[in-house]
PDB file of C-alpha atoms in Angstrom:
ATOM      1  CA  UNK A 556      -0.533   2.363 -21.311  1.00  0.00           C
ATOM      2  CA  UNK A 557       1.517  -0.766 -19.552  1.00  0.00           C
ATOM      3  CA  UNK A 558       0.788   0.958 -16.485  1.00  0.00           C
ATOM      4  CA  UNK A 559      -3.424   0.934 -16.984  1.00  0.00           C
ATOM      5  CA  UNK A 560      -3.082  -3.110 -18.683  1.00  0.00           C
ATOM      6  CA  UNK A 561      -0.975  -3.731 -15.468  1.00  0.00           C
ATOM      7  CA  UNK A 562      -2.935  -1.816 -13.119  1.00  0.00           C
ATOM      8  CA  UNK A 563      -6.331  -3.546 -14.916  1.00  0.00           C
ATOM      9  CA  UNK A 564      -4.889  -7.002 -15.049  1.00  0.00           C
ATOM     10  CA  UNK A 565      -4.432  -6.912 -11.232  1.00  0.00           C
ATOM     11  CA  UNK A 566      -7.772  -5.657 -10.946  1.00  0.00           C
ATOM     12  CA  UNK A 567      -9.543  -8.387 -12.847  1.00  0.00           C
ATOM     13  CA  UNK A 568      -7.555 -10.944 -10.504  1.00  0.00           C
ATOM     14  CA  UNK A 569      -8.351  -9.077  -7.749  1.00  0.00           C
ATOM     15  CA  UNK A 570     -11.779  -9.388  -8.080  1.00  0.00           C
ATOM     16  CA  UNK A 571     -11.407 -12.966  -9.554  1.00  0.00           C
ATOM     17  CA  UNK A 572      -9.741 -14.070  -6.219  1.00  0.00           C
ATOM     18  CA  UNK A 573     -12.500 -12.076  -4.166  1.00  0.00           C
ATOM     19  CA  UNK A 574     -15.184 -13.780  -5.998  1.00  0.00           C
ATOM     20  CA  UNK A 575     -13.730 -17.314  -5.594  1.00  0.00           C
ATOM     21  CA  UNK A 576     -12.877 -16.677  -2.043  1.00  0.00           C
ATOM     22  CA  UNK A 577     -16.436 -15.907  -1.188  1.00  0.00           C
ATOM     23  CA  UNK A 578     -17.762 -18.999  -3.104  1.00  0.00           C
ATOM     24  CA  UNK A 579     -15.353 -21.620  -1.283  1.00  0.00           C
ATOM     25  CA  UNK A 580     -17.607 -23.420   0.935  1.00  0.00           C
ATOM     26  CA  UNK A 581     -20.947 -23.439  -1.578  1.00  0.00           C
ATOM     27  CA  UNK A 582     -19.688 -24.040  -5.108  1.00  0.00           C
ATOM     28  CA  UNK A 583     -16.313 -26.366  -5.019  1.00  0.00           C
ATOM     29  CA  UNK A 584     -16.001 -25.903  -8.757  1.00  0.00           C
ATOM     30  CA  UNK A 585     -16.570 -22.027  -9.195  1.00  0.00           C
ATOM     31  CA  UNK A 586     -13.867 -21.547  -6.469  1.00  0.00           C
ATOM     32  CA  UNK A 587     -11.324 -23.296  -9.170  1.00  0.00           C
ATOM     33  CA  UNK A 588     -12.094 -21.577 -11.965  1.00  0.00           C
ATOM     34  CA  UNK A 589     -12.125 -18.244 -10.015  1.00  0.00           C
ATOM     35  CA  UNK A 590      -9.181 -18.877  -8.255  1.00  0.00           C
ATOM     36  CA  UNK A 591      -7.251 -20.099 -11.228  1.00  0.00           C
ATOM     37  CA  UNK A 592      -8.525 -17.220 -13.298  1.00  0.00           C
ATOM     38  CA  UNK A 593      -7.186 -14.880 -10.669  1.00  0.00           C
ATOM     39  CA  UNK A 594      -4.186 -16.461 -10.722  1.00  0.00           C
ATOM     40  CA  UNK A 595      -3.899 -16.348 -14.714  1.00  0.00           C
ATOM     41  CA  UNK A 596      -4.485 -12.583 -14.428  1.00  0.00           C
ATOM     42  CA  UNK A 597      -1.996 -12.147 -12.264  1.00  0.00           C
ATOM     43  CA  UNK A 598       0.811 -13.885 -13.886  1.00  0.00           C
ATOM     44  CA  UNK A 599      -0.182 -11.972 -17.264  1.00  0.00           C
ATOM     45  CA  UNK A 600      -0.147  -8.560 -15.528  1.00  0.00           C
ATOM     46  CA  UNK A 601       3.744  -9.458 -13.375  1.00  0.00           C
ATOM     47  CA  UNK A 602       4.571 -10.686 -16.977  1.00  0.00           C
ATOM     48  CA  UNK A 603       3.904  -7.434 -18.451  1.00  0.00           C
ATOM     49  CA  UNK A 604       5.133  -5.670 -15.565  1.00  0.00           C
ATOM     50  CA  UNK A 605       8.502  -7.322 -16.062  1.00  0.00           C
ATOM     51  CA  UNK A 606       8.905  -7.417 -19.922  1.00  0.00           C
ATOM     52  CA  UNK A 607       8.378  -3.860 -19.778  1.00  0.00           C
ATOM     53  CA  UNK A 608      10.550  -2.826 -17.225  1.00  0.00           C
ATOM     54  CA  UNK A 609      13.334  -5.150 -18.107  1.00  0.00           C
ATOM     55  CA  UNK A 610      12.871  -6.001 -21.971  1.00  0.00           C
ATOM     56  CA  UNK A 611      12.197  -2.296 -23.316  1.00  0.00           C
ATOM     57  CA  UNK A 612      12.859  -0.120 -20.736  1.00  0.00           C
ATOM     58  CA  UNK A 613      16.284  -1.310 -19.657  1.00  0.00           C
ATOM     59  CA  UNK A 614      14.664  -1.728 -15.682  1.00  0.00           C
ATOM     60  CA  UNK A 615      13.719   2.221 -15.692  1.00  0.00           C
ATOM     61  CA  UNK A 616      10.460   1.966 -14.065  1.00  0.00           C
ATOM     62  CA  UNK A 617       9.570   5.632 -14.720  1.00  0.00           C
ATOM     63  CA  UNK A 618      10.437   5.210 -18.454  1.00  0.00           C
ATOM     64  CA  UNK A 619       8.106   2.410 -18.195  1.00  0.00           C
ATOM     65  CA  UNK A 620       5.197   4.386 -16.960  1.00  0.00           C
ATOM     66  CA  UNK A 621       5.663   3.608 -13.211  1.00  0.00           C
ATOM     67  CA  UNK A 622       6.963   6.405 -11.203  1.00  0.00           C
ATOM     68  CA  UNK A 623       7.304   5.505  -7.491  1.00  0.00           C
ATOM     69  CA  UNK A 624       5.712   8.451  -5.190  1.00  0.00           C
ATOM     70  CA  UNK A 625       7.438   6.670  -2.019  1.00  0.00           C
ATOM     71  CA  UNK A 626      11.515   6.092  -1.182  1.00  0.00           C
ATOM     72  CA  UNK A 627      12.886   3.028  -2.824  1.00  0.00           C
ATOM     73  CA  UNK A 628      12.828   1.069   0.726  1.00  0.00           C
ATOM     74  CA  UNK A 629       9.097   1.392   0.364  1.00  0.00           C
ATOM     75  CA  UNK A 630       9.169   0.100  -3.321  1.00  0.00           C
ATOM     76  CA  UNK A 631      11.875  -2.770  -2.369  1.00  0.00           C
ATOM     77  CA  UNK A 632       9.367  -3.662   0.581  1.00  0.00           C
ATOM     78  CA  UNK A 633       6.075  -4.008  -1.779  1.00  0.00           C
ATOM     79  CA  UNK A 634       8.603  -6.311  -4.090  1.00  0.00           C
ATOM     80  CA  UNK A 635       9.621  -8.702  -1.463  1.00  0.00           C
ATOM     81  CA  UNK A 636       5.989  -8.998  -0.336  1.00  0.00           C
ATOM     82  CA  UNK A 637       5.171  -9.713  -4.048  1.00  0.00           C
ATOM     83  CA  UNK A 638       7.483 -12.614  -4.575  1.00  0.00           C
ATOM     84  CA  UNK A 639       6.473 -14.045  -0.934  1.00  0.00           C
ATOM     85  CA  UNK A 640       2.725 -13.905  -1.718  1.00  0.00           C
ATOM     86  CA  UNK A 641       4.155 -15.224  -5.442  1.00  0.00           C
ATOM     87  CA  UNK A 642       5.418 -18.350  -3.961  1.00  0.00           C
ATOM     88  CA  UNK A 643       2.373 -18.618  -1.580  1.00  0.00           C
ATOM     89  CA  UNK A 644       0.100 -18.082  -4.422  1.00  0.00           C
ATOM     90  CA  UNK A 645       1.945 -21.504  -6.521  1.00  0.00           C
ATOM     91  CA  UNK A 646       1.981 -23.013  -3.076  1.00  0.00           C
ATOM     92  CA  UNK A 647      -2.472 -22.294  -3.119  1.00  0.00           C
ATOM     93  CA  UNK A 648      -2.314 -23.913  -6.896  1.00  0.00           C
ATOM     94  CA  UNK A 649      -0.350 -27.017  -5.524  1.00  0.00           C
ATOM     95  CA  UNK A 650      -1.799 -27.411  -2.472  1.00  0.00           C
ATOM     96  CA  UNK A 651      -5.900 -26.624  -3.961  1.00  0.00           C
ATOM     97  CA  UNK A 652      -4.808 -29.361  -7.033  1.00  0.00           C
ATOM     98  CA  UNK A 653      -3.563 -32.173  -4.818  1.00  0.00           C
ATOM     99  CA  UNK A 654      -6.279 -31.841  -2.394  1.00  0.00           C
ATOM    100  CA  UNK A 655      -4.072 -30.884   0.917  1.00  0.00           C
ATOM    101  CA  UNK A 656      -7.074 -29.277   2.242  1.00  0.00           C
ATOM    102  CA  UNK A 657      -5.274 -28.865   5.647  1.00  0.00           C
ATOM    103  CA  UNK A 658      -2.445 -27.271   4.574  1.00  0.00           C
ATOM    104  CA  UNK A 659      -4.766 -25.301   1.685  1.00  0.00           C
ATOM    105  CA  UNK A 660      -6.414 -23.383   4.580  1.00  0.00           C
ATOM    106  CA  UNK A 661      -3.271 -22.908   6.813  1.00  0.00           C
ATOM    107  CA  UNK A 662      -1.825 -21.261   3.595  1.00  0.00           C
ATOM    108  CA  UNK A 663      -4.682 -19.113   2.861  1.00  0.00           C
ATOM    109  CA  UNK A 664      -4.494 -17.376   6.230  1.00  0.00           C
ATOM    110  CA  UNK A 665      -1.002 -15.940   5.266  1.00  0.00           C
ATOM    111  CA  UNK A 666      -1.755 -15.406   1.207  1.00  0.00           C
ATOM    112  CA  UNK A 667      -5.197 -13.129   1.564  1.00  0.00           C
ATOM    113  CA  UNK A 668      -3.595 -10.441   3.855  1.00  0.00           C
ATOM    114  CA  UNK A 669      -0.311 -10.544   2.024  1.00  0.00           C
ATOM    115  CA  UNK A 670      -1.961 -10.581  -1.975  1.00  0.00           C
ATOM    116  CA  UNK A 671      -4.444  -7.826  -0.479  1.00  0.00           C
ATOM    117  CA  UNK A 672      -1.064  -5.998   0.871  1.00  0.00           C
ATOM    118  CA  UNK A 673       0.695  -6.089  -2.673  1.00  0.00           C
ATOM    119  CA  UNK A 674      -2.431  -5.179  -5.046  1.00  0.00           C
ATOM    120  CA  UNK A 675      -3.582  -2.097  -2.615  1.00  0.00           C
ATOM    121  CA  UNK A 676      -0.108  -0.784  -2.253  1.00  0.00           C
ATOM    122  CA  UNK A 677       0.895  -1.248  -5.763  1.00  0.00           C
ATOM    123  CA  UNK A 678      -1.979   0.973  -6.824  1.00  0.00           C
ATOM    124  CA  UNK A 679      -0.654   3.565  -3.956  1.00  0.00           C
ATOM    125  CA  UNK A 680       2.787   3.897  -4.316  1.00  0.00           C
ATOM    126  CA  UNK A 681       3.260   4.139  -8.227  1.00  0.00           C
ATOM    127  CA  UNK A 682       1.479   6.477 -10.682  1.00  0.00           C
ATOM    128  CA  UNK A 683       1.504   6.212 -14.354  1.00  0.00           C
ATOM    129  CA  UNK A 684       3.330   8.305 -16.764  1.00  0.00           C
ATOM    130  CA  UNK A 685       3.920   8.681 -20.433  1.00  0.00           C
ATOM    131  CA  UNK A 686       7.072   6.615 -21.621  1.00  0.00           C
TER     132      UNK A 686
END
């Protein structure tokens, strides 16, 4: 079950980022809410992730429904990429808020490959299981 609401919540922002990105240069205003409400979805679904893992299952992430099908470099790999696009992602918020348009785009060019990176292989390298 976390596994789907994770897998789901990622989704939605997925999409939600995909939509905003594509509405950037007509609609000003739908790129915000977009963009923010990918970014909502994907806080909710890393704060699932990580309640789960850590609060209940004791940081078993087979007992919590993900079971890696790759070596734990590969796993360690898609984690470090997470918290990098992580940071980029607050650095989008900031940056998108205050109106550094400049450094907004330079930004962008890093976050989109690396966000893109972390959803795909998340839904690649872990399946779900019962707990």
């Amino acid at each position: 079950m976390i596994y789907i609401l994770v897998n789901s919540g990622m989704s939605i922002a997925f999409i939600c980022f995909v939509i905003g990105y594509l509405v950037r240069k007509r609609d000003v205003n739908r790129h915000r809410l977009f963009m923010m409400l990918g970014v909502g979805f994907t806080l909710l679904a890393a704060i699932v992730l990580v309640v789960a893992i850590h609060g209940y299952y004791g940081g078993d992430m087979a007992r919590a429904g993900f079971v890696p099908v790759v070596g734990k470099e590969i796993v360690l790999a898609h984690r470090l990429i997470a918290l990098i696009a992580t940071v980029l992602m607050f650095l989008m918020v900031w940056t998108g808020a205050t109106r550094r348009r400049a450094l907004h785009i330079q930004l962008h060019r890093a976050f989109v490959p690396l966000y893109a990176i972390v959803y795909l292989s998340g839904l690649l390298i872990f399946t779900g299981s019962q707990p």
